[in-house]
Amino acid sequence: MKTRLLGIVVTAGILAAGYALWQSPGAPGSGGSIGQVQTRGGQLVASIRAVPRSFNRLIAREQTAELLSLLTQGRLVRINRSTFELEPWLAEKWDVAQDGRTFTLHLRQGVTWSDGAPFTAADVLFTLQAVFDPKNESVVAEQLTIDGKPIAAAAPDDHTVVLTYPAASGPGLRLFDALVILPRHKLEAALKNGTFANAWNSATPPAEIVGTGPFTLREYVPGQRLVLDRNPRYWRKAADGTQLPYLERIVLQVVPDQDAELLRLQAGDIDMTQSELRPDDYVAATRAETQGKLKVVELGVGPDADAFWFDLKPEAWKKDPRFAFVSKREFRQAISYAVDREAFAENVFLAAAVPVWGPITPGNKIWFSPNVLRYPHDVNKAKEVLKSIGLEDRNGNGIVEDAQGHEARFTVITQRGIGWFERGTNELRTQLARAGIALEVAPIDNGALIKRMLSSDYEALYYRPLTTDLDPASNMDFWLSSGSGHFWNLPDESSQGREGPAVQDWEARIDMLMAEQASTTDLEKRKQIFNEVQKTFAENLPVLYFVAPRLYYAHNARVLGVVPSVQRPPALWNADSLSVRGGP
Amino acid sequence: MVRFLLRRLLFAALLVIAVSSGALLLTRFAPGDVTANLGAFAPPDEVARTRARFDLDRSPVAQWGGWALRASRFDFGASFLYNRPVGELIRRAAINTAILAVAALVVATLVGIPLGILTGSRRGAVPAAVRGASLVCLSVPPLLTSLFLVFLASRTGWLPPGGMTSVDVVDASWSAWMLDVAWHLPLPALALALPLAATFERLQSQAMSETIHQPFVVAAMARGVTWRQLLLDHAWRASLRSMCAIYGLAIGALLSGSFIVEYVTAWPGLGRLMYEALRARDIYLVAGCAAMGGLFLAFGSVVADLLLFAADPRVREGQAA
């Protein structure tokens, strides 16, 4: 009898669980039309995967610090992350002098810090002083340095700032999107006594952090969450005159695991994440969209593509005879011919990717050049090109070798635990094997990968270096042979403006072209010069790009006002204009 | 008894020193270091400064010596990830893990031991089903169990799918906060408790089936003791010896098992802290978490000894002798 009773209870439990799974609760409301009227109030819960190390954006470079700066601080101007146009922000308008080097910015009247102190030009001068103080080693100092000299600033009155560039700059005021303006009245003492670099670290009481952004930090529980409340003194209003931000509160919940993050997004436990969907998550997200729980938006082609490159630093190979063919552009061109980009997109990104032939993807609409040299998939052509540099399969083992028998066999390292990196390297191994190039794949920890990359301790690498801005002049460290982001041929720490055999002729040409385009203010002329750069890059292929992913983003359907961006954070960059249904 | 406890405390101290020192040195020798978190193209000056801040510019022995000296004064260094003293971080996380571990241990004990008594003393369909369920719980990795429970919670809405508190308790009273923690506790506690309950069930079952065939049990049966009394007063008590021994290990296992459970369910405990510290090569945080883990293990071992001391007269007699 007891056994039967237990059986009934267990069966009932299983049935109840099954019914609940089948039913699963609907979304908090249905539909999700963008056209709905936005109202003030309510709370939005977003996930973050890592905790901030500092609340001082001039010092911290990580994504969470950038996100917090977008929520709590203001800039003089901002780049709209959707249109990529420059917009007035704390500076209401500006005049450009005829020389193209002097900008007179007129600051908004009546703006106050979140603690009520007035925002003035003195805060701008203070911030620039902090950026250029070498003791602080600010992460934005390099971006605001032209030809090795800092941008000078003066304040004729409380609401005017005059910026004088040491030389003409292509990006012009766009450079100032990187600069959050910090309050002089709160941080001047730290700058004077040399502790600015440690000011506003993550142990600082939230009440100490003031800003001109739409939200203020209310609470930080390490490892758990950050709570931000509406800044009642925020200066911005919506087009209909409604005081922004709409939201009463934003909670940034720390969810380290991406699988759990997606499940919690589907459950309505969090409203949005800070990254685009992984290819594998797209189906689950669209299913949740049909149930009215989520809204899935296509962001477009991502501005960054996975990259594959060999270490082209001669010193790294010492006397390894394989460098004789690795260093030849034909060898890399053969790899480009050997890769079937359509199949690559299908197998690695589940078809959510487009073929690319250079670092600038179609996602970067202003700077993408469709006319760069392309290498259509042709394995026979790849073999021909390899043969032209003395590489062919002489012993019939399927791998090409040079006349001395040195095989084209390499170890490629990639970051462990990232699905598309591991799939990408395996796909590459399969495809290159058809042309006679053997790859051994070694997924390793990210820390070890970066260390090996910086010390040139690798043969080939598969990774996705992220660009900070779509304007190439903001990524000079990638293009210039002396740049710290010139990762296929990193300069030695001691070298200053390398010359000689370490830099190839075509690299020197790119150096020259990039310097020219960065100091040209005419956009069309800059594009022409940069097209030349892309052409040279595609001919020499120091880094090979195969596909750029199409990006999709999912957020709770109750969130209104989302203007998605291909850059991170995809939605919270525009936090002051977000609202939630059923808010107050 | 006093000598016994002193011996145990000495063992605990040695364990903590060995585990934390080992963790520090292993983190030091592992490829990559904390400066990888600065990004691939961090300025060399910043990298050098960070290395100096965490004594990575000194030899491993010198680094360990400096750390051990400071640790002897309860200064475990600072965390790179959190920019806070390690001591502060591990105290907070250890409390959270202790809450989770106690809940899981209680659930595992209340479920595993009665089921073990049942399966060890009876035959039939229900014991067979329990044994099968135990084997499933033992063989499924904690990652899958956690993800399945998060999935179940997110689909059904029966429990919160993660975290330790809701975002709505920011301004709530202390009692509301406690209730909220209790509401979030079942999911991670269940993820931790299921394999542990299965372990308890299997061990208790085996111990029970061996004990009920002992001559003293047969004799008690011949004296007319009821089956219920026989099981609970005689056989179970005698079978407790092996269970007590496993308890200490169970507390240690709860901590190690909590790595992935805390990570997936976003429970802000010691396991998750250590996992994040390991990923970031946050060397002093790793050592601090390992020290606290060692302390947990030593505590579990002492508890196991005390339970054994209380449950088994032969141990008491051995100590007395």
PDB file of C-alpha atoms in Angstrom, chain A residues 1 33 41 51 75 120 168 187 217 231-232 250 269 285 293 300 309 320 335 352 415 420 475 487 491 516 528 533 567:
ATOM      1  CA  MET A   1       0.000   0.000   0.000  1.00  0.00           C
ATOM      2  CA  SER A  33       6.097  47.103 -30.035  1.00  0.00           C
ATOM      3  CA  GLY A  41       9.667  54.707 -13.663  1.00  0.00           C
ATOM      4  CA  VAL A  51      32.991  43.035 -11.609  1.00  0.00           C
ATOM      5  CA  ARG A  75      31.426  63.393 -22.141  1.00  0.00           C
ATOM      6  CA  THR A 120      31.993  74.153 -15.515  1.00  0.00           C
ATOM      7  CA  ALA A 168      45.549  68.488 -37.732  1.00  0.00           C
ATOM      8  CA  LEU A 187      39.132  64.512  -7.205  1.00  0.00           C
ATOM      9  CA  LEU A 217      25.797  54.456  -8.089  1.00  0.00           C
ATOM     10  CA  ASN A 231      20.217  60.949 -11.250  1.00  0.00           C
ATOM     11  CA  PRO A 232      17.533  63.535 -10.424  1.00  0.00           C
ATOM     12  CA  ILE A 250      19.199  49.896 -13.165  1.00  0.00           C
ATOM     13  CA  ASP A 269      15.036  37.182 -14.380  1.00  0.00           C
ATOM     14  CA  ALA A 285      16.330  33.058 -28.315  1.00  0.00           C
ATOM     15  CA  LYS A 293       9.323  36.699 -23.843  1.00  0.00           C
ATOM     16  CA  GLY A 300      24.195  43.631 -38.586  1.00  0.00           C
ATOM     17  CA  TRP A 309      48.111  34.957 -38.431  1.00  0.00           C
ATOM     18  CA  ASP A 320      63.735  27.722 -38.180  1.00  0.00           C
ATOM     19  CA  ILE A 335      46.061  29.911 -47.475  1.00  0.00           C
ATOM     20  CA  ALA A 352      25.417  33.614 -39.473  1.00  0.00           C
ATOM     21  CA  GLN A 415      41.699  30.618 -26.637  1.00  0.00           C
ATOM     22  CA  TRP A 420      33.743  29.518 -32.300  1.00  0.00           C
ATOM     23  CA  ASN A 475      43.437  52.185 -33.992  1.00  0.00           C
ATOM     24  CA  PHE A 487      50.543  41.853 -33.151  1.00  0.00           C
ATOM     25  CA  PRO A 491      58.002  45.899 -31.861  1.00  0.00           C
ATOM     26  CA  GLU A 516      48.857  60.880 -43.734  1.00  0.00           C
ATOM     27  CA  GLN A 528      40.856  57.302 -50.419  1.00  0.00           C
ATOM     28  CA  VAL A 533      46.015  50.927 -46.869  1.00  0.00           C
ATOM     29  CA  GLN A 567      29.594  47.746 -30.405  1.00  0.00           C
TER      30      GLN A 567
END
